[in-house]
């Protein structure tokens, strides 16, 4: 059974706050955002999060703390701010807030990312945040581009090479389109400058459900394809306009679109997958490269705040 979903996109209210269509939520006395360690009964979400304009999510707790520090220093010119992990007691994800910017970790892969993203969407709704923008900053494997390059995604591709996020729901497959906000991705791409010490590309991003076989690697514990199969597959992806491979893009694109939120994905590439599978670049260099998506997103935020 394959249910074809029309790819609904729920419009916002006139004041820019979100309109979630799930009427079941109205019946809850308190909505527990379990993985964020928040709820609507014991927390004044509009007072705590009503000013949020930007949410940035990324894989690790460490990196998202670094992003909060980066934004604090580079956007708001504040030094040595005391950052508090607002979701510490959930023991799952980390959340930091710096003015109108929320920085949240999402773990590895689609189920981990969509769990926290859906709670963030509900949080933004309950908090009555106005026209929030959500970014994912991450790492990825590049296709025929120099390691350390940055890719701004224009769409997500699933493991079956379809531009959709397919989720099993009650024994059927729900298919949601995985297209990202075109204007936003172009605005972010335009943040790249000739003076940058790296290249920035705009292109498709494949989100695989596995790091090893699912990304055609040859170095997992199991492998049932040849090097020729792998190269042929990666070439095919390149020809389709895919620039990089990670593990969340189609779901991120689909859920932000469905919520009517502008969303963008900015990833650094850690290696060129046409040249290998192992991420063997020195740790310090990798940490430096991971600042590149942060710098681009922070530049966008600064520009946005200056012009509003
Ligand atoms: C990129 O890096 C992680 C796997 O190492 C995964 O979360 C992703 O999308
Ligand atoms: N993350 C991925 O999912 N794949 C890579 O090759 C590197 C980082």
PDB file of C-alpha atoms in Angstrom, residues 68-300:
ATOM      1  CA  UNK A  68      25.464  29.230  20.598  1.00  0.00           C
ATOM      2  CA  UNK A  69      28.863  30.641  21.666  1.00  0.00           C
ATOM      3  CA  UNK A  70      29.677  31.557  18.067  1.00  0.00           C
ATOM      4  CA  UNK A  71      26.380  33.450  17.627  1.00  0.00           C
ATOM      5  CA  UNK A  72      26.702  35.103  20.998  1.00  0.00           C
ATOM      6  CA  UNK A  73      30.137  36.465  20.098  1.00  0.00           C
ATOM      7  CA  UNK A  74      29.808  37.102  16.364  1.00  0.00           C
ATOM      8  CA  UNK A  75      26.187  38.272  16.130  1.00  0.00           C
ATOM      9  CA  UNK A  76      25.555  39.887  19.519  1.00  0.00           C
ATOM     10  CA  UNK A  77      29.183  40.798  20.391  1.00  0.00           C
ATOM     11  CA  UNK A  78      28.867  39.279  23.850  1.00  0.00           C
ATOM     12  CA  UNK A  79      31.878  37.616  25.437  1.00  0.00           C
ATOM     13  CA  UNK A  80      31.915  34.892  28.092  1.00  0.00           C
ATOM     14  CA  UNK A  81      28.154  34.447  28.300  1.00  0.00           C
ATOM     15  CA  UNK A  82      26.991  31.748  30.657  1.00  0.00           C
ATOM     16  CA  UNK A  83      25.162  29.223  28.517  1.00  0.00           C
ATOM     17  CA  UNK A  84      22.614  26.925  30.136  1.00  0.00           C
ATOM     18  CA  UNK A  85      21.485  23.676  28.541  1.00  0.00           C
ATOM     19  CA  UNK A  86      17.723  24.186  28.797  1.00  0.00           C
ATOM     20  CA  UNK A  87      16.916  20.526  28.118  1.00  0.00           C
ATOM     21  CA  UNK A  88      19.599  19.017  30.340  1.00  0.00           C
ATOM     22  CA  UNK A  89      17.155  16.979  32.392  1.00  0.00           C
ATOM     23  CA  UNK A  90      15.714  15.273  29.305  1.00  0.00           C
ATOM     24  CA  UNK A  91      19.163  13.595  28.938  1.00  0.00           C
ATOM     25  CA  UNK A  92      18.581  13.338  25.181  1.00  0.00           C
ATOM     26  CA  UNK A  93      19.276  16.583  23.382  1.00  0.00           C
ATOM     27  CA  UNK A  94      20.912  19.882  24.307  1.00  0.00           C
ATOM     28  CA  UNK A  95      19.211  23.276  23.840  1.00  0.00           C
ATOM     29  CA  UNK A  96      20.787  26.718  24.214  1.00  0.00           C
ATOM     30  CA  UNK A  97      19.132  30.094  23.770  1.00  0.00           C
ATOM     31  CA  UNK A  98      20.983  33.257  22.816  1.00  0.00           C
ATOM     32  CA  UNK A  99      18.493  36.109  22.388  1.00  0.00           C
ATOM     33  CA  UNK A 100      16.204  35.162  19.474  1.00  0.00           C
ATOM     34  CA  UNK A 101      18.413  32.201  18.472  1.00  0.00           C
ATOM     35  CA  UNK A 102      17.753  28.665  19.685  1.00  0.00           C
ATOM     36  CA  UNK A 103      20.505  26.075  19.162  1.00  0.00           C
ATOM     37  CA  UNK A 104      19.432  22.432  19.539  1.00  0.00           C
ATOM     38  CA  UNK A 105      21.210  19.104  18.994  1.00  0.00           C
ATOM     39  CA  UNK A 106      19.394  16.359  17.072  1.00  0.00           C
ATOM     40  CA  UNK A 107      21.588  13.250  17.149  1.00  0.00           C
ATOM     41  CA  UNK A 108      22.220  11.012  14.134  1.00  0.00           C
ATOM     42  CA  UNK A 109      19.667  10.119  11.495  1.00  0.00           C
ATOM     43  CA  UNK A 110      16.078  10.821  10.595  1.00  0.00           C
ATOM     44  CA  UNK A 111      14.214   9.301  13.595  1.00  0.00           C
ATOM     45  CA  UNK A 112      16.402  11.149  16.096  1.00  0.00           C
ATOM     46  CA  UNK A 113      16.158  14.421  14.164  1.00  0.00           C
ATOM     47  CA  UNK A 114      12.389  14.264  13.480  1.00  0.00           C
ATOM     48  CA  UNK A 115      11.630  13.512  17.132  1.00  0.00           C
ATOM     49  CA  UNK A 116      13.179  16.760  18.308  1.00  0.00           C
ATOM     50  CA  UNK A 117      12.167  18.766  15.214  1.00  0.00           C
ATOM     51  CA  UNK A 118       8.472  17.934  15.723  1.00  0.00           C
ATOM     52  CA  UNK A 119       8.706  19.016  19.370  1.00  0.00           C
ATOM     53  CA  UNK A 120      10.444  22.226  18.258  1.00  0.00           C
ATOM     54  CA  UNK A 121       7.585  22.857  15.804  1.00  0.00           C
ATOM     55  CA  UNK A 122       5.068  22.422  18.632  1.00  0.00           C
ATOM     56  CA  UNK A 123       7.196  24.602  20.913  1.00  0.00           C
ATOM     57  CA  UNK A 124       7.264  27.417  18.323  1.00  0.00           C
ATOM     58  CA  UNK A 125       3.503  27.090  17.953  1.00  0.00           C
ATOM     59  CA  UNK A 126       2.774  27.214  21.701  1.00  0.00           C
ATOM     60  CA  UNK A 127       5.293  30.027  22.205  1.00  0.00           C
ATOM     61  CA  UNK A 128       3.610  32.054  19.417  1.00  0.00           C
ATOM     62  CA  UNK A 129       6.964  32.672  17.760  1.00  0.00           C
ATOM     63  CA  UNK A 130       6.596  34.943  14.721  1.00  0.00           C
ATOM     64  CA  UNK A 131       7.861  33.723  11.305  1.00  0.00           C
ATOM     65  CA  UNK A 132      10.632  31.533  12.710  1.00  0.00           C
ATOM     66  CA  UNK A 133      13.325  30.172  10.366  1.00  0.00           C
ATOM     67  CA  UNK A 134      14.882  26.763  11.038  1.00  0.00           C
ATOM     68  CA  UNK A 135      18.384  25.732   9.902  1.00  0.00           C
ATOM     69  CA  UNK A 136      20.232  22.459  10.065  1.00  0.00           C
ATOM     70  CA  UNK A 137      24.013  22.798  10.206  1.00  0.00           C
ATOM     71  CA  UNK A 138      25.840  19.545   9.709  1.00  0.00           C
ATOM     72  CA  UNK A 139      28.545  17.355   8.291  1.00  0.00           C
ATOM     73  CA  UNK A 140      28.383  15.251   5.149  1.00  0.00           C
ATOM     74  CA  UNK A 141      30.319  13.391   2.481  1.00  0.00           C
ATOM     75  CA  UNK A 142      30.860  15.438  -0.693  1.00  0.00           C
ATOM     76  CA  UNK A 143      30.591  14.302  -4.304  1.00  0.00           C
ATOM     77  CA  UNK A 144      33.469  15.486  -6.494  1.00  0.00           C
ATOM     78  CA  UNK A 145      34.038  18.672  -4.490  1.00  0.00           C
ATOM     79  CA  UNK A 146      37.054  19.445  -2.283  1.00  0.00           C
ATOM     80  CA  UNK A 147      36.768  18.288   1.345  1.00  0.00           C
ATOM     81  CA  UNK A 148      35.974  21.263   3.576  1.00  0.00           C
ATOM     82  CA  UNK A 149      33.514  22.707   1.023  1.00  0.00           C
ATOM     83  CA  UNK A 150      30.088  23.859   2.158  1.00  0.00           C
ATOM     84  CA  UNK A 151      26.836  22.720   0.524  1.00  0.00           C
ATOM     85  CA  UNK A 152      23.568  24.628   0.860  1.00  0.00           C
ATOM     86  CA  UNK A 153      20.826  22.135   0.008  1.00  0.00           C
ATOM     87  CA  UNK A 154      18.112  22.860  -2.512  1.00  0.00           C
ATOM     88  CA  UNK A 155      16.289  19.566  -1.954  1.00  0.00           C
ATOM     89  CA  UNK A 156      16.569  16.262  -0.178  1.00  0.00           C
ATOM     90  CA  UNK A 157      16.772  12.861  -1.837  1.00  0.00           C
ATOM     91  CA  UNK A 158      15.891   9.630  -0.051  1.00  0.00           C
ATOM     92  CA  UNK A 159      17.724   6.310  -0.335  1.00  0.00           C
ATOM     93  CA  UNK A 160      15.441   5.265  -3.220  1.00  0.00           C
ATOM     94  CA  UNK A 161      16.543   8.374  -5.121  1.00  0.00           C
ATOM     95  CA  UNK A 162      13.215  10.139  -4.760  1.00  0.00           C
ATOM     96  CA  UNK A 163      12.833  13.750  -3.614  1.00  0.00           C
ATOM     97  CA  UNK A 164      10.587  12.691  -0.778  1.00  0.00           C
ATOM     98  CA  UNK A 165      10.527  11.616   2.851  1.00  0.00           C
ATOM     99  CA  UNK A 166       8.687   8.305   3.090  1.00  0.00           C
ATOM    100  CA  UNK A 167       7.446   7.318   6.490  1.00  0.00           C
ATOM    101  CA  UNK A 168       5.558   4.138   7.378  1.00  0.00           C
ATOM    102  CA  UNK A 169       2.300   5.065   9.137  1.00  0.00           C
ATOM    103  CA  UNK A 170       0.003   2.267  10.293  1.00  0.00           C
ATOM    104  CA  UNK A 171       1.324  -0.145   7.713  1.00  0.00           C
ATOM    105  CA  UNK A 172       1.274   2.313   4.828  1.00  0.00           C
ATOM    106  CA  UNK A 173       3.848   4.576   3.345  1.00  0.00           C
ATOM    107  CA  UNK A 174       3.204   8.294   3.705  1.00  0.00           C
ATOM    108  CA  UNK A 175       5.117  10.249   1.087  1.00  0.00           C
ATOM    109  CA  UNK A 176       6.007  13.887   1.795  1.00  0.00           C
ATOM    110  CA  UNK A 177       7.828  16.112  -0.726  1.00  0.00           C
ATOM    111  CA  UNK A 178      11.390  17.005   0.292  1.00  0.00           C
ATOM    112  CA  UNK A 179      11.835  20.415  -1.314  1.00  0.00           C
ATOM    113  CA  UNK A 180      13.463  23.250   0.597  1.00  0.00           C
ATOM    114  CA  UNK A 181      12.573  26.952   0.514  1.00  0.00           C
ATOM    115  CA  UNK A 182      14.196  28.164  -2.707  1.00  0.00           C
ATOM    116  CA  UNK A 183      14.509  31.816  -1.755  1.00  0.00           C
ATOM    117  CA  UNK A 184      16.056  31.005   1.620  1.00  0.00           C
ATOM    118  CA  UNK A 185      18.612  28.574   0.168  1.00  0.00           C
ATOM    119  CA  UNK A 186      19.607  31.178  -2.422  1.00  0.00           C
ATOM    120  CA  UNK A 187      19.874  33.905   0.217  1.00  0.00           C
ATOM    121  CA  UNK A 188      22.120  31.668   2.288  1.00  0.00           C
ATOM    122  CA  UNK A 189      24.175  30.683  -0.734  1.00  0.00           C
ATOM    123  CA  UNK A 190      24.681  34.395  -1.429  1.00  0.00           C
ATOM    124  CA  UNK A 191      26.377  34.733   1.983  1.00  0.00           C
ATOM    125  CA  UNK A 192      29.398  32.956   0.470  1.00  0.00           C
ATOM    126  CA  UNK A 193      32.153  35.329  -0.538  1.00  0.00           C
ATOM    127  CA  UNK A 194      35.192  35.103  -2.813  1.00  0.00           C
ATOM    128  CA  UNK A 195      37.308  35.819   0.240  1.00  0.00           C
ATOM    129  CA  UNK A 196      36.173  32.619   1.973  1.00  0.00           C
ATOM    130  CA  UNK A 197      38.943  30.044   2.191  1.00  0.00           C
ATOM    131  CA  UNK A 198      36.503  27.367   0.994  1.00  0.00           C
ATOM    132  CA  UNK A 199      34.012  26.824  -1.823  1.00  0.00           C
ATOM    133  CA  UNK A 200      30.262  26.938  -1.268  1.00  0.00           C
ATOM    134  CA  UNK A 201      27.850  25.043  -3.521  1.00  0.00           C
ATOM    135  CA  UNK A 202      24.068  24.965  -3.941  1.00  0.00           C
ATOM    136  CA  UNK A 203      22.715  21.510  -4.789  1.00  0.00           C
ATOM    137  CA  UNK A 204      20.805  18.400  -3.849  1.00  0.00           C
ATOM    138  CA  UNK A 205      21.514  16.445  -0.676  1.00  0.00           C
ATOM    139  CA  UNK A 206      20.940  12.744  -0.273  1.00  0.00           C
ATOM    140  CA  UNK A 207      19.820  11.748   3.231  1.00  0.00           C
ATOM    141  CA  UNK A 208      20.619   8.074   3.749  1.00  0.00           C
ATOM    142  CA  UNK A 209      19.178   5.874   6.494  1.00  0.00           C
ATOM    143  CA  UNK A 210      22.580   4.289   7.101  1.00  0.00           C
ATOM    144  CA  UNK A 211      26.162   5.592   7.265  1.00  0.00           C
ATOM    145  CA  UNK A 212      27.782   2.529   5.671  1.00  0.00           C
ATOM    146  CA  UNK A 213      25.933   0.444   3.060  1.00  0.00           C
ATOM    147  CA  UNK A 214      23.229   3.117   2.747  1.00  0.00           C
ATOM    148  CA  UNK A 215      25.912   5.572   1.563  1.00  0.00           C
ATOM    149  CA  UNK A 216      27.533   2.937  -0.710  1.00  0.00           C
ATOM    150  CA  UNK A 217      30.568   2.685   1.585  1.00  0.00           C
ATOM    151  CA  UNK A 218      32.920  -0.266   1.251  1.00  0.00           C
ATOM    152  CA  UNK A 219      34.262  -0.070   4.820  1.00  0.00           C
ATOM    153  CA  UNK A 220      31.297  -1.156   6.959  1.00  0.00           C
ATOM    154  CA  UNK A 221      31.175  -4.501   8.776  1.00  0.00           C
ATOM    155  CA  UNK A 222      29.093  -5.828   5.872  1.00  0.00           C
ATOM    156  CA  UNK A 223      29.386  -5.061   2.193  1.00  0.00           C
ATOM    157  CA  UNK A 224      27.628  -6.669  -0.715  1.00  0.00           C
ATOM    158  CA  UNK A 225      28.600  -4.329  -3.534  1.00  0.00           C
ATOM    159  CA  UNK A 226      31.833  -3.733  -5.432  1.00  0.00           C
ATOM    160  CA  UNK A 227      33.914  -0.599  -5.786  1.00  0.00           C
ATOM    161  CA  UNK A 228      32.635  -0.299  -9.377  1.00  0.00           C
ATOM    162  CA  UNK A 229      29.003  -0.430  -8.126  1.00  0.00           C
ATOM    163  CA  UNK A 230      29.804   2.268  -5.596  1.00  0.00           C
ATOM    164  CA  UNK A 231      31.456   4.611  -8.101  1.00  0.00           C
ATOM    165  CA  UNK A 232      28.690   4.087 -10.631  1.00  0.00           C
ATOM    166  CA  UNK A 233      26.114   4.968  -7.949  1.00  0.00           C
ATOM    167  CA  UNK A 234      27.969   8.072  -6.775  1.00  0.00           C
ATOM    168  CA  UNK A 235      28.384   9.236 -10.395  1.00  0.00           C
ATOM    169  CA  UNK A 236      24.657   8.742 -10.901  1.00  0.00           C
ATOM    170  CA  UNK A 237      23.927  10.887  -7.833  1.00  0.00           C
ATOM    171  CA  UNK A 238      26.267  13.589  -9.164  1.00  0.00           C
ATOM    172  CA  UNK A 239      24.461  13.591 -12.491  1.00  0.00           C
ATOM    173  CA  UNK A 240      21.161  14.061 -10.645  1.00  0.00           C
ATOM    174  CA  UNK A 241      22.576  17.216  -9.054  1.00  0.00           C
ATOM    175  CA  UNK A 242      23.413  15.714  -5.652  1.00  0.00           C
ATOM    176  CA  UNK A 243      26.430  17.446  -4.068  1.00  0.00           C
ATOM    177  CA  UNK A 244      26.579  15.697  -0.713  1.00  0.00           C
ATOM    178  CA  UNK A 245      25.306  12.803   1.386  1.00  0.00           C
ATOM    179  CA  UNK A 246      24.169  12.997   5.002  1.00  0.00           C
ATOM    180  CA  UNK A 247      21.418  11.367   7.070  1.00  0.00           C
ATOM    181  CA  UNK A 248      18.566  13.847   7.661  1.00  0.00           C
ATOM    182  CA  UNK A 249      17.860  16.067   4.612  1.00  0.00           C
ATOM    183  CA  UNK A 250      14.612  14.626   3.159  1.00  0.00           C
ATOM    184  CA  UNK A 251      12.829  14.526   6.514  1.00  0.00           C
ATOM    185  CA  UNK A 252      14.027  18.005   7.501  1.00  0.00           C
ATOM    186  CA  UNK A 253      12.858  19.411   4.149  1.00  0.00           C
ATOM    187  CA  UNK A 254       9.483  17.654   4.338  1.00  0.00           C
ATOM    188  CA  UNK A 255       8.586  18.566   7.926  1.00  0.00           C
ATOM    189  CA  UNK A 256       9.609  22.218   7.736  1.00  0.00           C
ATOM    190  CA  UNK A 257       7.636  22.515   4.490  1.00  0.00           C
ATOM    191  CA  UNK A 258       4.570  20.832   5.991  1.00  0.00           C
ATOM    192  CA  UNK A 259       4.717  23.175   8.996  1.00  0.00           C
ATOM    193  CA  UNK A 260       4.942  26.187   6.670  1.00  0.00           C
ATOM    194  CA  UNK A 261       8.310  27.145   8.199  1.00  0.00           C
ATOM    195  CA  UNK A 262      11.211  28.379   6.089  1.00  0.00           C
ATOM    196  CA  UNK A 263      14.008  25.821   6.483  1.00  0.00           C
ATOM    197  CA  UNK A 264      17.549  25.471   5.162  1.00  0.00           C
ATOM    198  CA  UNK A 265      20.361  22.907   5.387  1.00  0.00           C
ATOM    199  CA  UNK A 266      24.004  23.972   5.393  1.00  0.00           C
ATOM    200  CA  UNK A 267      26.609  21.203   5.641  1.00  0.00           C
ATOM    201  CA  UNK A 268      30.364  21.013   5.383  1.00  0.00           C
ATOM    202  CA  UNK A 269      31.812  18.039   3.503  1.00  0.00           C
ATOM    203  CA  UNK A 270      34.367  16.024   5.461  1.00  0.00           C
ATOM    204  CA  UNK A 271      35.685  14.020   2.503  1.00  0.00           C
ATOM    205  CA  UNK A 272      35.225  13.499  -1.225  1.00  0.00           C
ATOM    206  CA  UNK A 273      33.319  10.211  -1.483  1.00  0.00           C
ATOM    207  CA  UNK A 274      34.701   9.610  -4.987  1.00  0.00           C
ATOM    208  CA  UNK A 275      38.112   9.330  -3.341  1.00  0.00           C
ATOM    209  CA  UNK A 276      37.312   7.251  -0.289  1.00  0.00           C
ATOM    210  CA  UNK A 277      35.058   6.257   2.581  1.00  0.00           C
ATOM    211  CA  UNK A 278      37.033   6.830   5.772  1.00  0.00           C
ATOM    212  CA  UNK A 279      36.827  10.167   7.539  1.00  0.00           C
ATOM    213  CA  UNK A 280      40.552  10.373   8.235  1.00  0.00           C
ATOM    214  CA  UNK A 281      41.272  14.102   8.229  1.00  0.00           C
ATOM    215  CA  UNK A 282      42.961  15.273  11.415  1.00  0.00           C
ATOM    216  CA  UNK A 283      40.537  16.099  14.273  1.00  0.00           C
ATOM    217  CA  UNK A 284      41.582  19.756  14.623  1.00  0.00           C
ATOM    218  CA  UNK A 285      40.990  20.372  10.910  1.00  0.00           C
ATOM    219  CA  UNK A 286      37.559  18.692  11.103  1.00  0.00           C
ATOM    220  CA  UNK A 287      36.603  20.936  14.030  1.00  0.00           C
ATOM    221  CA  UNK A 288      37.691  24.018  12.072  1.00  0.00           C
ATOM    222  CA  UNK A 289      35.698  22.915   9.022  1.00  0.00           C
ATOM    223  CA  UNK A 290      32.578  22.455  11.165  1.00  0.00           C
ATOM    224  CA  UNK A 291      32.674  26.172  11.959  1.00  0.00           C
ATOM    225  CA  UNK A 292      32.058  26.993   8.273  1.00  0.00           C
ATOM    226  CA  UNK A 293      28.282  26.292   8.218  1.00  0.00           C
ATOM    227  CA  UNK A 294      28.075  28.163  11.558  1.00  0.00           C
ATOM    228  CA  UNK A 295      29.772  31.207  10.032  1.00  0.00           C
ATOM    229  CA  UNK A 296      27.426  31.248   7.040  1.00  0.00           C
ATOM    230  CA  UNK A 297      24.282  30.897   9.173  1.00  0.00           C
ATOM    231  CA  UNK A 298      25.520  33.524  11.668  1.00  0.00           C
ATOM    232  CA  UNK A 299      26.206  35.912   8.768  1.00  0.00           C
ATOM    233  CA  UNK A 300      22.655  35.359   7.510  1.00  0.00           C
TER     234      UNK A 300
END
